[in-house]
Amino acid sequence: MKSGRAGKSGKAVKAERAGKSGRAKKARRAKRSKGPKKLIPVFVAIVLIFIIVAASAGMKLAEKYSYSKEKADLDRYFGLGREEEVAIVLQDEMLEEKALLLDGTYYFSLDLIHQYLNERFYEDRGEGLLLYTTPDDIIRTGIGMTEFVQGGQSQDAGFVIARYEEDRLYVAADYVKKFTNFSYEPFTGPNRMQVYTAWGEQTLAEISKDTQIRYQGGIKSEILKEMTKGSSVVVLEEMENWVRVKSEAFIGYVEKKRLGNFHTETMTAVADYAEPVYTNISREGKVCMAWHQVTNPTANAYLADVVAGTEGLNTISPTWFSLSDNEGNFTSIASTDYVAQAHQMGLEVWGLIDNFRDEVDTYTVLSSTSKRAHLIEGLMQAAASCGMDGINIDFEQLTEATGEHFVQFIRELSISCRANGIVLSIDNYVPVGNTGHYGREEQGKVADYVIIMGYDEHWSGSETAGSVASIDFVETGIQKTLEEVPAEKVINAVPFYTRVWKSEGGGLTSDAVGMDSADQFLADNNVSPVWDEQTCQNYAEFEVDNAYYQVWLEDEQSIEVKLNVMAQYDIAGVGAWKLGLERPSIWNVIDQYLNG
């Protein structure tokens, strides 16, 4: 018997199978038709993401290559902290120092004036004065005053000339211009000025399209100043794509493609003030000067003795005067008979004044205008009363604080000397170490002679033994002095003495002795010196009784080498410290130098 399934006909089975097959095909077709429709949203999302990324990248590119419109803080750029401050661009450099704008007048600090404009303005804080010294006048004004005195006449400047602000002295720029060639052009918004003290060629360029001066070379840098087409800028430095420029005291950068018409112009120099001419007294031929140490009036009678045997000597400087107190007074042992006798011998007399007394504070004397005037008046009276030809200033061991007052004293003294036909000479250390405050450059302008004390390379207080004046020391002194002083005003002084050094028990001492005494000391110890090429001196060393002695001799040979160097530099002459320590044969060597 057959089952029920087997009971279906063949057609039925075929139809059933065909139905299932059709449904499967439809399902597969439906599945295939639904695939692309599902991909559309994905595609859209991808496109949107691409658009967003592209937009973002575009914005970043736009941001990267777009020009910043941010303005610089100009007060900060110019370093301005107070309303009255004025920024200064000197030549092509912005200074840290600021000017002041007070009551419509521009002021510079005295420190700035000294550093950049004119060193001859002098402040006497104690007496409330501002001075300016010319070859024949001291121009003065009181602090806080509008009037100044020049040539004995009072004049009104129309503004307060000098005033204190926060304990600093400021001087009106227009008053400084009365004695100094410089220009200044002020600007506002913010307050600033362009100052020139030197004029030459400068490169200019024209703005070819509206642009900006930026703080740094880059389109993202802050804007300092808007520039319009056709305006000009000063070109300071060219780079590949940017140019460093200056306009109305702004210093910054402009794109090179915004500039055209590069050209050079010669600036117009300011010459409103005629620089004064300092007339000086100068001796015909070389000066041969020697100091005569006079310690009491009786010693004046020995002039003939100390100059006996000299050759070529034409000037003598007796040590007659010494500051005696802090008021500008001095002691004097000057002698009219001495001067008359010296003149009969053909010698000029330059009386020396020193500051060697312990009770005298040189700063106190020289920092006071009235005390300087008192001292100068006394020196002029002394010169007139004894008939001397010159004054020799020997102020030593000056502190750095005293320097500016010493230089002002020399300026003022030079006026009186010039008016009375008195030679003014100044003694100076060899310019090594801390001696710049002696103002050699100014001495070289206002004085007649600048004397180098070309000795004491090693002195009584030296920690090591050594030469009094080795040749390198001497030549260095001449070279450095000539950097500041004209050769026709420079006198180099040589030593007529030698130091005998003694090392014993860990201690070092020395005695200064004359030439003959040094030779005798070596002879007594049976020692012969040998020539030392390094110092260009005869040198000896020996030991006696556990004491070690060293001697660098000053003699005919060492002096001749020094004189040869002096001849090489063609300076004004020779000086010597001091008469009485030399032997007569030295004068033959000196005479050859004078007539060489």
Coordinates of C-alpha atoms in Angstrom, one line a residue:
M1 CA 0.0 0.0 0.0
K2 CA 1.6 3.5 -1.0
S3 CA 2.1 6.4 1.4
G4 CA 0.1 9.7 1.2
R5 CA 3.1 11.6 -0.2
A6 CA 3.5 9.1 -2.9
G7 CA -0.1 9.8 -3.6
K8 CA 0.6 13.2 -5.2
S9 CA 0.6 13.3 -8.9
G10 CA 3.8 14.1 -10.8
K11 CA 2.3 17.4 -12.0
A12 CA 1.6 18.5 -8.5
V13 CA 5.1 17.8 -7.4
K14 CA 6.6 19.7 -10.4
A15 CA 4.3 22.6 -9.7
E16 CA 5.3 22.8 -6.1
R17 CA 8.9 22.7 -7.0
A18 CA 8.5 25.4 -9.7
G19 CA 6.7 27.6 -7.1
K20 CA 9.5 27.3 -4.6
S21 CA 12.1 28.0 -7.4
G22 CA 10.2 31.1 -8.5
R23 CA 10.0 32.5 -4.9
A24 CA 13.7 31.9 -4.5
K25 CA 14.5 33.8 -7.6
K26 CA 12.3 36.7 -6.6
A27 CA 13.9 36.7 -3.3
R28 CA 17.3 36.8 -4.8
R29 CA 16.2 39.5 -7.2
A30 CA 14.8 41.5 -4.4
K31 CA 17.9 41.1 -2.4
R32 CA 20.0 42.3 -5.3
S33 CA 17.7 45.3 -5.9
K34 CA 17.9 46.4 -2.2
G35 CA 21.9 46.5 -2.2
P36 CA 22.5 49.8 -4.2
K37 CA 19.7 51.6 -2.4
K38 CA 21.4 50.9 0.9
L39 CA 24.7 52.4 -0.4
I40 CA 23.3 55.8 -1.2
P41 CA 23.2 57.1 2.4
V42 CA 26.8 55.9 2.9
F43 CA 27.9 57.7 -0.3
V44 CA 26.2 60.8 0.8
A45 CA 27.8 60.7 4.2
I46 CA 31.2 60.2 2.6
V47 CA 30.6 63.2 0.3
L48 CA 29.5 65.3 3.2
I49 CA 32.6 64.4 5.2
F50 CA 34.8 65.3 2.2
I51 CA 33.0 68.6 1.9
I52 CA 33.5 69.3 5.5
V53 CA 37.1 68.3 5.5
A54 CA 37.7 70.4 2.3
A55 CA 36.0 73.4 3.8
S56 CA 38.0 73.0 7.0
A57 CA 41.2 72.8 5.0
G58 CA 40.2 75.7 2.9
M59 CA 39.5 77.7 6.0
K60 CA 42.9 76.8 7.4
L61 CA 44.5 77.7 4.2
A62 CA 42.6 81.0 4.1
E63 CA 43.6 81.6 7.7
K64 CA 47.2 80.8 6.9
Y65 CA 47.5 83.1 3.9
S66 CA 45.2 85.9 5.0
Y67 CA 46.7 89.1 6.4
S68 CA 46.3 89.8 10.1
K69 CA 44.4 93.0 10.9
E70 CA 45.5 93.0 14.6
K71 CA 46.9 96.4 15.7
A72 CA 50.0 96.5 17.9
D73 CA 49.9 98.1 21.3
L74 CA 51.9 101.2 20.4
D75 CA 52.6 102.4 23.9
R76 CA 54.0 99.0 24.6
Y77 CA 56.0 99.0 21.3
F78 CA 57.5 102.4 22.1
G79 CA 58.0 101.5 25.8
L80 CA 55.9 104.4 27.0
G81 CA 54.8 104.3 30.6
R82 CA 53.8 107.9 31.4
E83 CA 51.7 110.5 29.5
E84 CA 54.6 112.9 29.3
E85 CA 57.2 110.4 28.0
V86 CA 58.4 110.6 24.4
A87 CA 60.1 107.7 22.6
I88 CA 63.3 108.5 20.8
V89 CA 64.6 107.0 17.6
L90 CA 68.2 108.1 17.2
Q91 CA 69.4 107.6 13.6
D92 CA 67.9 104.1 13.0
E93 CA 67.8 102.8 16.6
M94 CA 65.1 103.1 19.2
L95 CA 66.6 104.2 22.6
E96 CA 65.5 102.9 25.9
E97 CA 65.9 106.4 27.3
K98 CA 62.8 108.6 26.9
A99 CA 62.5 112.4 26.4
L100 CA 59.8 114.3 28.2
L101 CA 57.1 116.7 26.9
L102 CA 56.4 119.2 29.6
D103 CA 54.4 122.4 29.1
G104 CA 54.8 122.1 25.3
T105 CA 58.6 121.8 25.5
Y106 CA 60.7 118.7 24.8
Y107 CA 63.4 117.8 27.3
F108 CA 66.3 115.4 27.2
S109 CA 68.0 114.0 30.4
L110 CA 71.5 115.3 31.0
D111 CA 72.7 111.7 30.9
L112 CA 71.3 111.3 27.3
I113 CA 72.8 114.6 26.3
H114 CA 76.2 113.6 27.5
Q115 CA 76.0 110.2 25.8
Y116 CA 74.7 111.2 22.4
L117 CA 74.7 114.9 21.9
N118 CA 77.2 117.1 23.8
E119 CA 79.4 116.4 26.8
R120 CA 80.1 120.0 27.7
F121 CA 76.8 120.6 29.6
Y122 CA 77.7 120.6 33.3
E123 CA 75.4 120.3 36.3
D124 CA 76.2 121.9 39.6
R125 CA 73.6 120.4 41.8
G126 CA 74.8 122.0 45.0
E127 CA 74.6 125.5 43.6
G128 CA 71.6 124.9 41.3
L129 CA 73.4 125.7 38.1
L130 CA 73.6 124.4 34.5
L131 CA 76.8 125.5 32.8
Y132 CA 78.1 125.3 29.2
T133 CA 81.7 126.2 28.6
T134 CA 83.1 127.6 25.3
P135 CA 86.7 128.6 24.6
D136 CA 86.1 132.1 26.1
D137 CA 82.9 132.0 28.2
I138 CA 81.0 130.1 30.8
I139 CA 77.3 130.2 29.9
R140 CA 75.1 129.7 32.9
T141 CA 71.5 129.3 33.9
G142 CA 69.7 128.5 37.1
I143 CA 67.7 125.3 37.4
G144 CA 64.0 126.1 36.7
M145 CA 64.9 129.4 35.1
T146 CA 64.1 130.7 31.6
E147 CA 67.0 133.1 31.4
F148 CA 70.7 132.3 30.7
V149 CA 73.8 134.5 30.9
Q150 CA 76.1 134.6 27.9
G151 CA 78.9 137.1 27.3
G152 CA 77.8 138.8 30.5
Q153 CA 74.4 139.5 29.0
S154 CA 71.1 137.9 30.3
Q155 CA 68.9 136.4 27.6
D156 CA 65.4 134.9 27.9
A157 CA 64.9 131.5 26.2
G158 CA 61.1 131.7 26.4
F159 CA 60.9 128.3 28.2
V160 CA 62.2 126.7 31.3
I161 CA 65.8 125.7 30.3
A162 CA 66.5 123.0 32.9
R163 CA 64.4 121.2 35.5
Y164 CA 64.4 118.3 37.8
E165 CA 62.0 115.4 37.2
E166 CA 62.2 112.5 39.6
D167 CA 65.6 113.7 40.8
R168 CA 67.1 113.7 37.3
L169 CA 68.1 116.9 35.4
Y170 CA 66.3 117.4 32.1
V171 CA 67.4 120.2 29.6
A172 CA 65.2 121.7 26.9
A173 CA 66.1 120.2 23.5
D174 CA 65.9 123.7 21.9
Y175 CA 68.5 125.0 24.4
V176 CA 70.8 122.1 23.7
K177 CA 70.5 123.0 20.0
K178 CA 72.0 126.4 20.7
F179 CA 75.3 124.6 21.2
T180 CA 74.9 121.4 19.3
N181 CA 74.2 120.4 15.7
F182 CA 71.4 117.8 15.7
S183 CA 67.8 117.7 14.5
Y184 CA 64.7 116.3 16.1
E185 CA 61.2 115.8 14.6
P186 CA 58.4 115.1 17.0
F187 CA 55.2 113.0 16.3
T188 CA 52.1 112.3 18.3
G189 CA 49.8 109.3 18.7
P190 CA 51.8 108.1 20.5
N191 CA 54.5 110.7 21.5
R192 CA 57.8 109.9 19.7
M193 CA 60.6 111.7 17.9
Q194 CA 63.2 111.1 15.2
V195 CA 66.6 112.5 16.1
Y196 CA 69.6 112.8 13.8
T197 CA 73.2 113.7 14.8
A198 CA 74.9 112.5 11.6
W199 CA 73.8 112.9 8.0
G200 CA 74.8 110.9 4.9
E201 CA 73.2 108.9 2.2
Q202 CA 70.0 106.9 2.8
T203 CA 67.9 104.6 0.6
L204 CA 64.3 105.4 0.2
A205 CA 61.4 103.4 -1.4
E206 CA 57.9 104.2 -2.4
I207 CA 54.8 102.3 -1.3
S208 CA 53.3 100.9 -4.5
K209 CA 50.0 99.7 -3.0
D210 CA 48.2 100.4 0.3
T211 CA 49.8 98.3 2.9
Q212 CA 51.1 98.2 6.5
I213 CA 54.3 98.4 8.4
R214 CA 54.3 95.4 10.6
Y215 CA 56.2 94.7 13.8
Q216 CA 57.9 91.7 12.3
G217 CA 58.4 90.2 8.8
G218 CA 55.2 88.2 8.4
I219 CA 51.6 88.7 7.4
K220 CA 50.4 87.6 10.8
S221 CA 52.6 90.1 12.6
E222 CA 50.8 93.0 14.4
I223 CA 50.3 96.2 12.4
L224 CA 52.4 99.3 13.5
K225 CA 51.3 101.8 10.9
E226 CA 49.0 101.9 7.9
M227 CA 50.8 103.0 4.7
T228 CA 49.1 104.5 1.7
K229 CA 50.2 104.2 -1.9
G230 CA 52.7 106.9 -2.9
S231 CA 54.1 107.4 0.6
S232 CA 57.9 106.9 1.2
V233 CA 59.8 104.9 3.7
V234 CA 63.5 104.7 4.6
V235 CA 65.0 101.3 3.7
L236 CA 67.1 99.9 6.5
E237 CA 67.5 96.2 5.4
E238 CA 66.4 94.2 2.5
M239 CA 65.5 90.5 2.8
E240 CA 64.0 88.0 0.4
N241 CA 60.3 88.8 0.8
W242 CA 60.3 91.6 3.4
V243 CA 62.1 94.9 3.9
R244 CA 62.9 96.5 7.2
V245 CA 61.9 100.1 7.0
K246 CA 61.4 103.3 9.0
S247 CA 58.6 105.9 8.8
E248 CA 57.9 108.7 11.2
A249 CA 59.9 106.9 13.9
F250 CA 58.2 103.6 13.4
I251 CA 60.6 100.8 12.6
G252 CA 59.1 97.6 11.2
Y253 CA 58.6 95.5 8.1
V254 CA 56.9 95.9 4.7
E255 CA 56.4 93.2 2.1
K256 CA 59.0 93.7 -0.7
K257 CA 56.3 93.4 -3.4
R258 CA 54.6 96.5 -2.0
L259 CA 57.6 98.6 -2.5
G260 CA 59.0 100.3 -5.6
N261 CA 61.2 103.1 -6.9
F262 CA 64.2 102.3 -4.6
H263 CA 66.6 105.2 -4.8
T264 CA 69.4 106.9 -2.7
E265 CA 69.3 110.5 -1.4
T266 CA 71.8 112.5 0.5
M267 CA 70.4 113.9 3.7
T268 CA 70.7 117.6 4.5
A269 CA 73.1 118.2 7.4
V270 CA 72.2 120.5 10.2
A271 CA 74.8 123.1 10.7
D272 CA 73.0 125.8 12.8
Y273 CA 75.8 125.8 15.4
A274 CA 79.4 126.7 14.4
E275 CA 81.7 124.5 16.4
P276 CA 84.1 126.8 18.4
V277 CA 87.8 126.9 17.6
Y278 CA 90.1 126.4 20.6
T279 CA 93.2 128.4 20.2
N280 CA 96.3 127.0 22.0
I281 CA 99.8 128.0 22.9
S282 CA 102.3 125.8 21.3
R283 CA 106.1 126.1 21.6
E284 CA 108.1 126.2 18.4
G285 CA 110.1 122.9 18.2
K286 CA 110.0 120.1 20.8
V287 CA 109.3 120.7 24.4
C288 CA 112.0 119.6 26.8
M289 CA 110.5 120.0 30.3
A290 CA 111.7 118.7 33.7
W291 CA 110.1 119.0 37.1
H292 CA 112.0 120.6 39.8
Q293 CA 110.9 119.4 43.2
V294 CA 110.8 122.4 45.5
T295 CA 109.6 121.7 49.0
N296 CA 110.4 125.0 50.7
P297 CA 111.2 128.6 49.8
T298 CA 114.9 128.1 50.4
A299 CA 115.1 125.4 47.6
N300 CA 114.3 128.1 45.0
A301 CA 117.8 129.4 45.4
Y302 CA 119.2 126.1 44.0
L303 CA 117.8 126.6 40.5
A304 CA 121.3 127.1 38.9
D305 CA 122.6 124.0 40.6
V306 CA 119.8 121.7 39.3
V307 CA 120.0 122.9 35.7
A308 CA 123.8 122.9 35.6
G309 CA 125.0 120.5 32.9
T310 CA 121.6 120.2 31.2
E311 CA 121.3 120.4 27.4
G312 CA 118.2 121.1 25.4
L313 CA 116.2 121.9 28.5
N314 CA 113.7 124.7 27.7
T315 CA 111.0 124.4 30.3
I316 CA 111.1 123.9 34.0
S317 CA 108.2 123.0 36.3
P318 CA 108.8 123.8 40.0
T319 CA 106.4 122.2 42.5
W320 CA 105.2 125.4 44.0
F321 CA 101.5 125.1 44.8
S322 CA 99.4 122.7 46.7
L323 CA 95.7 122.6 47.5
S324 CA 95.5 123.4 51.2
D325 CA 91.8 123.2 52.1
N326 CA 88.3 122.3 50.7
E327 CA 87.6 125.9 49.8
G328 CA 89.9 126.2 46.8
N329 CA 92.8 127.8 48.6
F330 CA 96.4 126.7 48.1
T331 CA 99.8 127.2 49.5
S332 CA 102.5 128.9 47.4
I333 CA 106.3 129.1 47.5
A334 CA 106.5 130.8 44.1
S335 CA 109.5 133.1 43.6
T336 CA 109.7 136.1 41.3
D337 CA 113.5 135.8 41.4
Y338 CA 113.4 132.2 40.4
V339 CA 111.3 133.1 37.4
A340 CA 113.6 135.9 36.4
Q341 CA 116.6 133.7 36.7
A342 CA 115.0 130.9 34.7
H343 CA 114.1 133.4 31.9
Q344 CA 117.7 134.6 31.8
M345 CA 118.6 130.9 31.2
G346 CA 116.1 130.7 28.3
L347 CA 113.7 128.5 30.4
E348 CA 109.9 128.9 30.6
V349 CA 108.4 128.3 34.0
W350 CA 105.3 126.2 34.4
G351 CA 104.4 126.3 38.1
L352 CA 102.9 123.0 39.3
I353 CA 99.9 122.6 41.6
D354 CA 99.1 119.3 43.3
N355 CA 96.4 117.8 45.5
F356 CA 98.6 115.6 47.7
R357 CA 97.5 116.8 51.1
D358 CA 95.5 114.2 53.0
E359 CA 93.2 116.9 54.6
V360 CA 92.0 118.0 51.1
D361 CA 89.0 116.4 49.5
T362 CA 89.5 117.2 45.8
Y363 CA 85.9 116.2 45.0
T364 CA 84.6 118.9 47.4
V365 CA 86.7 121.6 45.8
L366 CA 86.1 120.7 42.1
S367 CA 82.4 119.9 42.4
S368 CA 81.6 123.5 43.4
T369 CA 81.4 126.2 40.7
S370 CA 82.3 129.0 43.2
K371 CA 85.2 127.0 44.7
R372 CA 86.6 126.3 41.2
A373 CA 86.3 130.0 40.3
H374 CA 88.1 130.9 43.5
L375 CA 91.0 128.4 42.8
I376 CA 91.3 129.6 39.2
E377 CA 91.4 133.3 40.3
G378 CA 94.1 132.4 42.8
L379 CA 96.2 130.7 40.2
M380 CA 95.9 133.6 37.7
Q381 CA 97.0 136.0 40.5
A382 CA 100.0 133.8 41.3
A383 CA 101.0 133.5 37.7
A384 CA 100.8 137.3 37.2
S385 CA 102.6 138.1 40.5
C386 CA 105.7 136.1 39.7
G387 CA 105.6 136.2 36.0
M388 CA 105.5 132.5 35.3
D389 CA 104.7 131.2 31.8
G390 CA 102.4 128.3 32.5
I391 CA 100.5 126.2 35.0
N392 CA 101.0 122.5 35.3
I393 CA 98.1 120.6 36.9
D394 CA 99.1 117.5 38.8
F395 CA 95.9 116.2 40.4
E396 CA 96.3 112.5 41.1
Q397 CA 94.3 109.6 42.5
L398 CA 91.0 111.2 41.5
T399 CA 88.0 109.1 42.1
E400 CA 85.7 108.3 39.2
A401 CA 83.0 110.5 40.8
T402 CA 85.5 113.4 40.7
G403 CA 86.2 113.0 37.0
E404 CA 83.4 115.1 35.5
H405 CA 84.2 118.0 37.9
F406 CA 88.0 117.7 37.1
V407 CA 87.2 118.0 33.4
Q408 CA 85.0 121.0 34.0
F409 CA 87.8 122.6 36.1
I410 CA 90.2 122.2 33.2
R411 CA 87.7 123.7 30.8
E412 CA 87.2 126.8 33.0
L413 CA 90.9 127.1 33.8
S414 CA 91.7 127.0 30.1
I415 CA 89.5 130.1 29.5
S416 CA 91.6 132.1 32.0
C417 CA 94.9 130.7 30.7
R418 CA 93.9 131.5 27.1
A419 CA 92.9 135.0 28.0
N420 CA 96.2 135.7 29.9
G421 CA 98.6 133.9 27.6
I422 CA 99.4 131.2 30.2
V423 CA 100.4 127.7 29.0
L424 CA 98.1 125.0 30.5
S425 CA 99.5 121.5 30.8
I426 CA 97.9 118.5 32.5
D427 CA 99.7 115.5 34.0
N428 CA 98.1 112.1 33.3
Y429 CA 98.8 108.5 34.2
V430 CA 99.6 106.1 31.4
P431 CA 96.1 105.2 30.1
V432 CA 95.8 101.7 31.6
G433 CA 93.3 100.6 34.2
N434 CA 90.6 102.9 35.5
T435 CA 91.8 106.3 34.3
G436 CA 89.2 107.2 31.6
H437 CA 87.5 109.7 33.9
Y438 CA 90.4 112.1 33.6
G439 CA 88.9 113.0 30.2
R440 CA 92.0 113.0 28.0
E441 CA 90.1 113.7 24.9
E442 CA 88.6 116.9 26.3
Q443 CA 92.0 117.8 27.7
G444 CA 93.4 117.4 24.2
K445 CA 91.0 120.0 23.0
V446 CA 91.1 122.7 25.7
A447 CA 94.6 122.4 27.1
D448 CA 97.9 123.2 25.5
Y449 CA 99.8 120.1 26.5
V450 CA 98.8 116.7 27.8
I451 CA 101.7 115.1 29.7
I452 CA 102.0 111.3 30.1
M453 CA 103.7 110.4 33.3
G454 CA 105.4 107.5 31.6
Y455 CA 106.7 105.8 34.7
D456 CA 105.5 104.0 37.9
E457 CA 104.7 100.9 36.0
H458 CA 105.8 99.3 39.3
W459 CA 105.8 101.6 42.3
S460 CA 106.5 101.5 46.0
G461 CA 103.2 99.7 46.7
S462 CA 103.5 97.1 44.0
E463 CA 102.9 93.5 44.9
T464 CA 105.6 92.3 42.5
A465 CA 109.0 93.7 41.6
G466 CA 109.4 95.1 38.1
S467 CA 110.5 97.9 35.9
V468 CA 109.6 101.5 36.5
A469 CA 109.1 102.0 32.8
S470 CA 109.5 99.1 30.4
I471 CA 109.5 99.9 26.7
D472 CA 106.1 98.2 26.1
F473 CA 104.6 100.2 29.0
V474 CA 105.9 103.5 27.6
E475 CA 104.8 102.7 24.0
T476 CA 101.4 101.6 25.1
G477 CA 101.0 104.9 27.0
I478 CA 101.8 106.9 23.9
Q479 CA 99.7 104.9 21.6
K480 CA 96.6 105.0 23.8
T481 CA 97.0 108.7 24.5
L482 CA 97.3 109.4 20.8
E483 CA 93.9 107.8 20.3
E484 CA 92.4 110.8 22.1
V485 CA 94.9 113.6 22.0
P486 CA 96.7 115.2 18.9
A487 CA 100.4 114.3 18.7
E488 CA 101.4 117.9 18.7
K489 CA 100.0 118.3 22.3
V490 CA 101.4 115.1 23.8
I491 CA 104.6 115.1 26.0
N492 CA 105.9 111.8 27.4
A493 CA 107.8 112.1 30.6
V494 CA 110.6 109.6 31.4
P495 CA 112.0 108.6 34.8
F496 CA 115.4 109.7 36.0
Y497 CA 115.1 107.2 38.9
T498 CA 115.4 103.5 39.4
R499 CA 113.8 101.2 42.0
V500 CA 116.0 98.8 44.0
W501 CA 113.7 95.9 44.9
K502 CA 114.4 93.8 48.0
S503 CA 112.6 90.5 48.7
E504 CA 113.2 89.2 52.2
G505 CA 111.2 87.0 54.6
G506 CA 108.2 86.9 52.3
G507 CA 108.1 90.7 52.2
L508 CA 108.8 93.1 49.3
T509 CA 110.2 96.6 49.6
S510 CA 111.8 99.1 47.2
D511 CA 113.8 102.3 47.3
A512 CA 113.7 104.9 44.5
V513 CA 117.3 106.1 43.8
G514 CA 119.0 108.3 41.2
M515 CA 121.0 106.9 38.3
D516 CA 124.5 107.2 39.9
S517 CA 123.2 105.8 43.2
A518 CA 121.8 102.7 41.4
D519 CA 125.1 102.1 39.6
Q520 CA 127.0 102.5 42.9
F521 CA 124.7 100.0 44.6
L522 CA 125.5 97.4 42.0
A523 CA 129.3 98.2 42.1
D524 CA 129.3 97.9 45.9
N525 CA 127.9 94.3 45.5
N526 CA 130.2 93.4 42.6
V527 CA 127.3 92.9 40.2
S528 CA 127.2 93.8 36.5
P529 CA 123.9 94.3 34.8
V530 CA 122.9 92.7 31.5
W531 CA 120.7 94.0 28.8
D532 CA 117.1 92.7 28.9
E533 CA 115.4 92.9 25.5
Q534 CA 111.9 92.6 26.9
T535 CA 112.1 95.7 29.0
C536 CA 114.9 97.4 27.0
Q537 CA 116.8 98.0 30.2
N538 CA 119.9 96.8 31.9
Y539 CA 118.9 94.3 34.6
A540 CA 120.6 92.8 37.6
E541 CA 119.6 90.4 40.3
F542 CA 121.6 88.9 43.2
E543 CA 121.3 87.6 46.7
V544 CA 123.0 88.9 49.8
D545 CA 122.4 87.8 53.4
N546 CA 119.2 85.9 52.5
A547 CA 117.8 89.0 50.7
Y548 CA 117.1 88.9 47.0
Y549 CA 117.6 92.1 45.0
Q550 CA 116.4 93.1 41.6
V551 CA 117.2 96.3 39.6
W552 CA 115.9 97.5 36.3
L553 CA 118.2 100.4 35.5
E554 CA 117.2 103.7 34.0
D555 CA 120.3 104.9 32.2
E556 CA 121.5 106.3 28.8
Q557 CA 120.6 103.1 27.0
S558 CA 117.0 102.8 28.4
I559 CA 116.3 106.5 27.9
E560 CA 117.6 106.4 24.3
V561 CA 115.2 103.6 23.4
K562 CA 112.3 105.5 24.9
L563 CA 113.2 108.6 23.0
N564 CA 113.4 106.7 19.8
V565 CA 109.9 105.5 20.3
M566 CA 108.8 109.0 21.0
A567 CA 110.4 110.2 17.8
Q568 CA 108.6 107.5 15.9
Y569 CA 105.3 108.8 17.0
D570 CA 106.3 112.5 16.4
I571 CA 104.9 113.8 19.7
A572 CA 105.4 117.3 21.1
G573 CA 108.4 116.5 23.3
V574 CA 109.8 115.0 26.5
G575 CA 109.4 115.6 30.2
A576 CA 111.4 114.1 33.1
W577 CA 110.9 113.4 36.8
K578 CA 112.9 114.7 38.3
L579 CA 115.9 117.1 38.1
G580 CA 118.8 116.0 40.2
L581 CA 118.4 112.3 39.8
E582 CA 120.0 112.1 36.4
R583 CA 123.6 112.1 35.5
P584 CA 124.9 114.8 33.0
S585 CA 125.5 112.3 30.2
I586 CA 121.7 111.7 29.9
W587 CA 121.3 115.2 28.5
N588 CA 123.5 114.3 25.5
V589 CA 121.0 111.6 24.6
I590 CA 118.1 113.9 25.1
D591 CA 119.7 116.7 23.0
Q592 CA 120.1 114.2 20.1
Y593 CA 116.4 113.5 20.3
L594 CA 115.5 117.2 20.3
N595 CA 117.7 117.9 17.3
G596 CA 117.0 114.6 15.4

